[in-house]
Amino acid sequence: MPTDIAHDLENPVDDRYSPPPCGELDEIRAVLDDGRLSGGAQILPVYERTLAHRFGAARAIAVNSGTSVLHAALIAFDVRPGTEVLVPATAPLPTAMPILTCGATPVPVDTLPNSLALDPTDVDRKLTARTRAAITLPLWGYPNDERAITGLLADAGVPTIEDAAQAHGTRIANQHAGTLGRVGCFSTHDRKLLSTGEGGFILTNDQELADRIDYYTHLGHLRGGHGVNYKLAGPLAAIGLRRLTHLDAQLTQRRRNAERILAALPPGGPLRELPYGVQDKPNYYNLVLIATARQPEIAAAFHAAGLSPDSIRWRYQPLYHQPLFQPYATACPNAEHLATATIQLPVHPQLAEKSVAWITDQTVRIAQEETAA
Ligand SMILES: *Cc1c(COP(=O)(O)O)cnc(C)c1O
């Protein structure tokens, strides 16, 4: 398809997004003036209350990374050597590494077909007396409907940890991702929708659990119990507090860009959006398409166009293909399929009009060529 846009073929669109300035410097200056830059800065409780309110949870605890949040959540559920944690086979390394940090055994579980939700049959097969927690994962900010496993896990007394690191603003059954399990784990790393550079936060409605996680991540409040120092520094909380005000505008623009690409997709062609329910909304961390035929050819075509899918760009594949997790390999055919069939496209607000138009053109061209093939 002819296009008059001169794109760098190696990297025609930048998938990195940084929000427009929204008063971060003023907020950082206030922290500097206050004189305390540590996790003991006065802004921390303000940031935490604002997070809890924004995402509809009783409590939020800010910490220094998404990895720290996951580790602290696992510790809170007594994940120790000799115990097991169910983890979706679709999980990327950062979701599962904290299980190894605890010295526990990761148990990869397959997802349902064309879905990020855990397969109840596989969950049932892999639950044991040693299972301490199950991680669920709205990857790429796409809703995962976990209703099929809720009863199973409740009967087994196994809590759910949502790794919502990519899912700020994602809605699942009209609730915020990160508020459906016992705890929700968020990252505010630079690649996420809310960025403080490095950082993260936990959401929970369970006050007792929140107190325990706060205690563990804040050196046991130096009252004698064991803890680690996972506190978020004051200036980073200042950045997060201000950038939160921009999140809604960001979500709206991401959705608009995604809808534009989706509206142009030829009906009945080999590409459609990763499915989700009527009461769900992705946050469009990425727009995720799924190829219904010729999956390797379609992935290669996007790669050749400069829109490399995760399966090629990051060699994204089920967790147990990673050397670190090969000892825990198990057959997960649906996760295998999802890794090869999905195409992740950038739709962030910094994309110029012409870039969104160009991505749309490329997507339509590939859909048409692969239909004819
Ligand atoms: C980013 C990310 C993490 C880890 O967060 P960090 O802040 O980088 O430690 C965990 N899980 C998922 C799904 C992520 O995308």
Coordinates of C-alpha atoms in Angstrom, one line a residue, residues 9-362:
L9 CA 12.5 0.8 8.5
E10 CA 14.4 -0.6 11.5
N11 CA 12.0 1.2 13.9
P12 CA 9.2 3.0 12.1
V13 CA 7.3 3.8 15.3
D14 CA 8.6 4.4 18.8
D15 CA 6.7 2.2 21.2
R16 CA 8.0 4.2 24.2
Y17 CA 5.6 6.6 25.8
S18 CA 6.3 9.4 28.3
P19 CA 3.4 11.6 29.3
P20 CA 3.4 15.4 28.8
P21 CA 4.7 17.4 31.8
C22 CA 2.0 17.6 34.4
G23 CA 3.6 19.5 37.3
E24 CA 6.1 16.8 38.4
L25 CA 8.8 19.4 39.0
D26 CA 6.7 21.4 41.4
E27 CA 5.8 18.3 43.3
I28 CA 9.4 17.2 43.5
R29 CA 10.5 20.7 44.7
A30 CA 7.9 20.5 47.5
V31 CA 9.5 17.2 48.6
L32 CA 13.0 18.8 48.5
D33 CA 11.7 21.8 50.5
D34 CA 10.3 19.4 53.0
G35 CA 13.8 18.0 53.4
R36 CA 12.9 14.3 53.5
L37 CA 13.6 12.3 50.4
S38 CA 13.2 8.8 51.7
G39 CA 10.2 6.6 51.9
G40 CA 9.4 8.4 55.1
A41 CA 8.6 11.6 53.2
Q42 CA 5.2 13.2 53.9
I43 CA 4.1 12.7 50.3
L44 CA 4.0 8.9 50.7
P45 CA 0.7 8.5 52.6
V46 CA -0.8 11.1 50.2
Y47 CA 0.3 9.1 47.2
E48 CA -0.9 5.9 48.7
R49 CA -4.4 7.3 49.6
T50 CA -4.7 8.7 46.1
L51 CA -3.7 5.4 44.5
A52 CA -6.3 3.5 46.6
H53 CA -9.0 6.0 45.7
R54 CA -8.1 6.1 42.0
F55 CA -8.2 2.3 41.7
G56 CA -11.1 1.6 44.1
A57 CA -9.2 -0.4 46.8
A58 CA -9.2 0.1 50.6
R59 CA -5.5 0.3 50.8
A60 CA -2.5 1.0 48.6
I61 CA 1.2 0.5 49.6
A62 CA 3.9 2.1 47.4
V63 CA 7.1 0.2 47.0
N64 CA 10.3 0.5 44.9
S65 CA 9.4 -1.9 42.0
G66 CA 6.8 -4.3 40.7
T67 CA 9.1 -7.2 41.4
S68 CA 9.3 -6.1 45.1
V69 CA 5.5 -6.0 45.2
L70 CA 5.2 -9.5 43.9
H71 CA 7.8 -10.8 46.3
A72 CA 6.2 -9.1 49.3
A73 CA 2.7 -10.5 48.3
L74 CA 4.1 -14.0 48.0
I75 CA 5.8 -13.7 51.4
A76 CA 2.6 -12.4 52.9
F77 CA 0.9 -15.7 51.9
D78 CA 3.7 -17.7 53.4
V79 CA 5.4 -18.8 50.1
R80 CA 8.6 -20.4 51.3
P81 CA 10.9 -23.3 50.2
G82 CA 8.8 -26.5 49.9
T83 CA 5.6 -24.6 48.8
E84 CA 4.2 -24.1 45.3
V85 CA 2.7 -21.2 43.4
L86 CA 0.5 -21.6 40.3
V87 CA 1.5 -19.2 37.6
P88 CA 0.1 -18.7 34.1
A89 CA 2.3 -20.3 31.4
T90 CA 1.8 -17.0 29.5
A91 CA 3.8 -15.2 32.2
P92 CA 6.9 -13.2 31.3
L93 CA 10.0 -13.6 33.5
P94 CA 9.3 -10.7 35.9
T95 CA 6.0 -12.3 37.0
A96 CA 7.6 -15.6 37.9
M97 CA 11.1 -14.7 39.2
P98 CA 9.8 -13.6 42.6
I99 CA 8.6 -17.2 43.2
L100 CA 12.2 -18.4 42.8
T101 CA 13.3 -15.5 45.1
C102 CA 11.1 -17.1 47.8
G103 CA 12.8 -20.5 47.2
A104 CA 9.4 -21.9 46.2
T105 CA 8.4 -24.0 43.2
P106 CA 6.6 -22.3 40.2
V107 CA 3.9 -24.5 38.7
P108 CA 3.0 -23.2 35.2
V109 CA -0.7 -23.6 34.4
D110 CA -2.2 -23.5 30.9
T111 CA -4.7 -20.8 29.9
L112 CA -8.1 -21.3 28.3
P113 CA -8.0 -21.2 24.4
N114 CA -7.4 -17.6 23.1
S115 CA -7.5 -16.3 26.6
L116 CA -5.3 -15.1 29.5
A117 CA -7.5 -16.8 32.1
L118 CA -6.3 -19.9 33.9
D119 CA -7.8 -23.2 32.6
P120 CA -9.8 -24.7 35.5
T121 CA -9.0 -28.3 34.5
D122 CA -5.3 -27.6 34.6
V123 CA -5.6 -25.7 37.9
D124 CA -7.5 -28.6 39.4
R125 CA -4.8 -31.0 38.1
K126 CA -2.0 -28.9 39.6
L127 CA -3.4 -27.9 43.0
T128 CA -1.7 -29.7 45.8
A129 CA -1.5 -29.4 49.6
R130 CA 1.6 -27.4 49.1
T131 CA 0.0 -24.7 46.9
R132 CA 0.1 -21.3 48.7
A133 CA -1.0 -18.9 46.0
A134 CA -2.1 -18.5 42.4
I135 CA -1.0 -15.6 40.2
T136 CA -3.3 -14.3 37.6
L137 CA -2.2 -12.0 34.8
P138 CA -4.0 -9.4 32.7
L139 CA -1.1 -9.3 30.3
W140 CA -0.8 -6.4 27.8
G141 CA -3.5 -4.8 29.9
Y142 CA -6.1 -7.3 28.5
P143 CA -8.9 -8.5 30.8
N144 CA -8.7 -12.0 32.1
D145 CA -12.0 -13.5 33.3
E146 CA -11.0 -15.8 36.1
R147 CA -14.5 -16.7 37.3
A148 CA -14.0 -20.4 36.3
I149 CA -11.3 -20.9 38.9
T150 CA -12.6 -18.7 41.7
G151 CA -14.6 -21.6 43.4
L152 CA -11.8 -24.1 42.9
L153 CA -9.3 -21.8 44.6
A154 CA -11.7 -20.8 47.4
D155 CA -12.4 -24.5 48.2
A156 CA -8.6 -25.1 48.4
G157 CA -8.1 -22.0 50.5
V158 CA -5.6 -20.6 47.9
P159 CA -5.5 -16.8 47.5
T160 CA -5.1 -15.0 44.2
I161 CA -2.4 -12.6 43.5
E162 CA -3.1 -10.4 40.4
D163 CA 0.0 -9.3 38.5
A164 CA -1.6 -6.1 37.2
A165 CA 1.9 -4.6 36.3
Q166 CA 0.7 -3.7 32.8
A167 CA -3.0 -3.2 33.7
H168 CA -3.5 0.3 35.2
G169 CA -7.0 1.3 34.3
T170 CA -8.0 -2.1 32.8
R171 CA -11.6 -3.0 33.7
I172 CA -12.7 -6.6 34.5
A173 CA -16.4 -7.2 35.2
N174 CA -16.7 -3.4 35.7
Q175 CA -13.9 -3.5 38.4
H176 CA -10.4 -2.3 38.3
A177 CA -7.8 -5.0 37.4
G178 CA -5.8 -5.5 40.6
T179 CA -8.9 -5.4 42.8
L180 CA -10.3 -8.8 42.0
G181 CA -7.9 -11.0 43.8
R182 CA -6.7 -10.8 47.5
V183 CA -3.9 -8.5 46.3
G184 CA -3.1 -6.6 43.1
C185 CA 0.5 -6.0 42.2
F186 CA 1.4 -3.0 40.0
S187 CA 4.7 -1.7 38.5
T188 CA 5.4 1.9 37.8
H189 CA 8.5 1.1 35.7
D190 CA 9.1 3.4 32.7
R191 CA 7.3 1.1 30.3
K192 CA 4.1 1.1 32.2
L193 CA 1.1 3.4 31.9
L194 CA 1.9 5.1 35.2
S195 CA 5.7 5.6 35.4
T196 CA 7.9 6.8 38.2
G197 CA 11.0 5.5 36.5
E198 CA 11.2 2.5 38.9
G199 CA 8.5 1.7 41.4
G200 CA 5.3 -0.2 42.2
F201 CA 2.4 -0.5 44.5
I202 CA 0.1 -3.0 45.9
L203 CA -3.7 -2.8 46.2
T204 CA -5.8 -4.8 48.7
N205 CA -9.1 -4.5 50.5
D206 CA -7.8 -6.6 53.3
Q207 CA -6.5 -4.3 56.1
E208 CA -4.8 -7.0 58.1
L209 CA -2.9 -8.2 55.0
A210 CA -2.0 -4.6 54.0
D211 CA -0.6 -4.0 57.5
R212 CA 1.6 -7.2 57.1
I213 CA 2.8 -6.2 53.7
D214 CA 3.6 -2.6 54.9
Y215 CA 5.5 -4.1 57.9
Y216 CA 7.5 -6.5 55.7
T217 CA 8.4 -3.9 53.0
H218 CA 9.3 -1.3 55.6
L219 CA 12.0 -3.3 57.6
G220 CA 9.5 -4.6 60.0
H221 CA 9.0 -1.0 61.2
L222 CA 12.3 -1.7 63.0
R223 CA 10.3 -3.3 65.8
G224 CA 12.1 -6.6 65.8
G225 CA 10.2 -8.6 63.1
H226 CA 11.9 -9.5 59.9
G227 CA 11.5 -7.2 56.9
V228 CA 13.2 -5.7 53.8
N229 CA 13.6 -2.2 52.7
Y230 CA 11.4 -1.9 49.6
K231 CA 10.2 1.7 50.3
L232 CA 9.6 4.1 47.4
A233 CA 11.6 7.3 47.6
G234 CA 9.7 10.6 48.1
P235 CA 10.6 12.3 44.7
L236 CA 9.3 9.2 42.9
A237 CA 6.0 9.3 44.8
A238 CA 5.9 13.0 43.7
I239 CA 6.2 12.0 40.1
G240 CA 3.5 9.3 40.5
L241 CA 1.1 11.6 42.2
R242 CA 1.2 14.1 39.4
R243 CA 1.2 11.7 36.6
L244 CA -1.9 9.9 38.0
T245 CA -3.9 13.1 37.0
H246 CA -3.1 12.3 33.4
L247 CA -4.0 8.6 33.3
D248 CA -7.6 9.1 32.2
A249 CA -6.6 11.2 29.2
Q250 CA -4.0 8.6 28.3
L251 CA -6.5 5.8 28.5
T252 CA -9.0 7.7 26.3
Q253 CA -6.3 8.3 23.6
R254 CA -5.1 4.7 23.6
R255 CA -8.6 3.5 23.2
R256 CA -9.2 5.9 20.3
N257 CA -6.1 4.8 18.5
A258 CA -7.0 1.1 19.0
E259 CA -10.5 1.6 17.7
R260 CA -9.2 3.3 14.6
I261 CA -7.0 0.3 13.7
L262 CA -9.8 -2.2 14.7
A263 CA -12.4 -0.4 12.6
A264 CA -10.2 -0.8 9.5
L265 CA -9.7 -4.6 9.9
P266 CA -11.3 -6.5 7.1
P267 CA -14.2 -8.6 8.6
G268 CA -13.8 -12.3 8.2
G269 CA -10.0 -11.8 7.7
P270 CA -7.3 -13.7 9.6
L271 CA -6.9 -11.0 12.3
R272 CA -9.2 -10.1 15.2
E273 CA -8.8 -8.5 18.6
L274 CA -7.9 -10.8 21.5
P275 CA -11.4 -11.4 22.9
Y276 CA -12.8 -10.0 26.2
G277 CA -16.2 -9.7 27.9
V278 CA -18.9 -7.0 27.5
Q279 CA -18.2 -5.7 31.0
D280 CA -14.4 -5.6 30.4
K281 CA -12.1 -2.9 28.9
P282 CA -8.4 -3.3 28.0
N283 CA -6.2 -0.3 28.9
Y284 CA -4.4 -0.8 25.6
Y285 CA -1.0 -1.1 27.0
N286 CA -0.8 -2.7 23.6
L287 CA -3.5 -3.4 21.1
V288 CA -3.4 -7.2 20.8
L289 CA -4.6 -8.9 17.7
I290 CA -4.8 -12.7 17.3
A291 CA -4.2 -14.5 14.0
T292 CA -6.8 -17.1 13.3
A293 CA -4.7 -18.8 10.5
R294 CA -1.1 -18.7 9.2
Q295 CA 0.2 -17.5 12.5
P296 CA 4.0 -17.8 11.8
E297 CA 3.6 -16.1 8.4
I298 CA 1.5 -13.3 9.9
A299 CA 4.0 -12.7 12.7
A300 CA 6.8 -12.6 10.2
A301 CA 4.9 -10.1 8.0
F302 CA 4.4 -7.7 11.0
H303 CA 8.1 -8.1 11.8
A304 CA 9.1 -7.4 8.2
A305 CA 6.9 -4.3 8.3
G306 CA 8.7 -3.0 11.4
L307 CA 5.9 -3.9 13.8
S308 CA 7.7 -6.8 15.4
P309 CA 5.3 -8.9 17.6
D310 CA 6.5 -9.9 21.1
S311 CA 7.1 -13.5 19.9
I312 CA 9.9 -12.3 17.6
R313 CA 11.0 -9.0 19.2
W314 CA 11.3 -10.3 22.8
R315 CA 11.2 -14.0 21.9
Y316 CA 8.1 -14.1 24.0
Q317 CA 7.0 -17.7 24.6
P318 CA 5.6 -19.8 27.4
L319 CA 7.5 -19.3 30.7
Y320 CA 8.9 -22.9 30.8
H321 CA 10.9 -22.3 27.6
Q322 CA 13.1 -19.9 29.5
P323 CA 16.2 -21.7 30.8
L324 CA 15.4 -20.6 34.4
F325 CA 12.0 -22.3 34.3
Q326 CA 12.7 -25.3 32.1
P327 CA 12.9 -27.6 35.2
Y328 CA 9.1 -26.8 35.7
A329 CA 8.1 -27.5 32.1
T330 CA 4.6 -29.0 31.5
A331 CA 2.4 -29.1 28.4
C332 CA 0.5 -25.9 28.0
P333 CA -0.8 -26.0 24.3
N334 CA -3.1 -22.9 24.7
A335 CA -0.3 -20.8 26.0
E336 CA 1.9 -22.0 23.2
H337 CA -0.7 -21.0 20.7
L338 CA -1.3 -17.6 22.3
A339 CA 2.4 -16.7 22.2
T340 CA 2.7 -17.4 18.5
A341 CA -0.7 -16.1 17.4
T342 CA -0.7 -12.7 19.1
I343 CA 0.4 -9.4 17.5
Q344 CA 1.1 -6.5 19.9
L345 CA 0.8 -3.1 18.4
P346 CA 1.6 0.3 20.0
V347 CA -1.3 2.7 20.4
H348 CA 0.1 5.2 23.0
P349 CA -0.8 8.9 22.8
Q350 CA 2.6 10.0 21.6
L351 CA 2.0 8.3 18.2
A352 CA 1.4 11.0 15.6
E353 CA -1.8 10.8 13.5
K354 CA 0.3 9.7 10.6
S355 CA 1.9 6.9 12.6
V356 CA -1.5 5.5 13.6
A357 CA -2.6 5.8 10.0
W358 CA 0.6 3.9 8.9
I359 CA 0.1 1.1 11.5
T360 CA -3.5 0.8 10.3
D361 CA -2.4 0.6 6.6
Q362 CA 0.2 -2.1 7.4

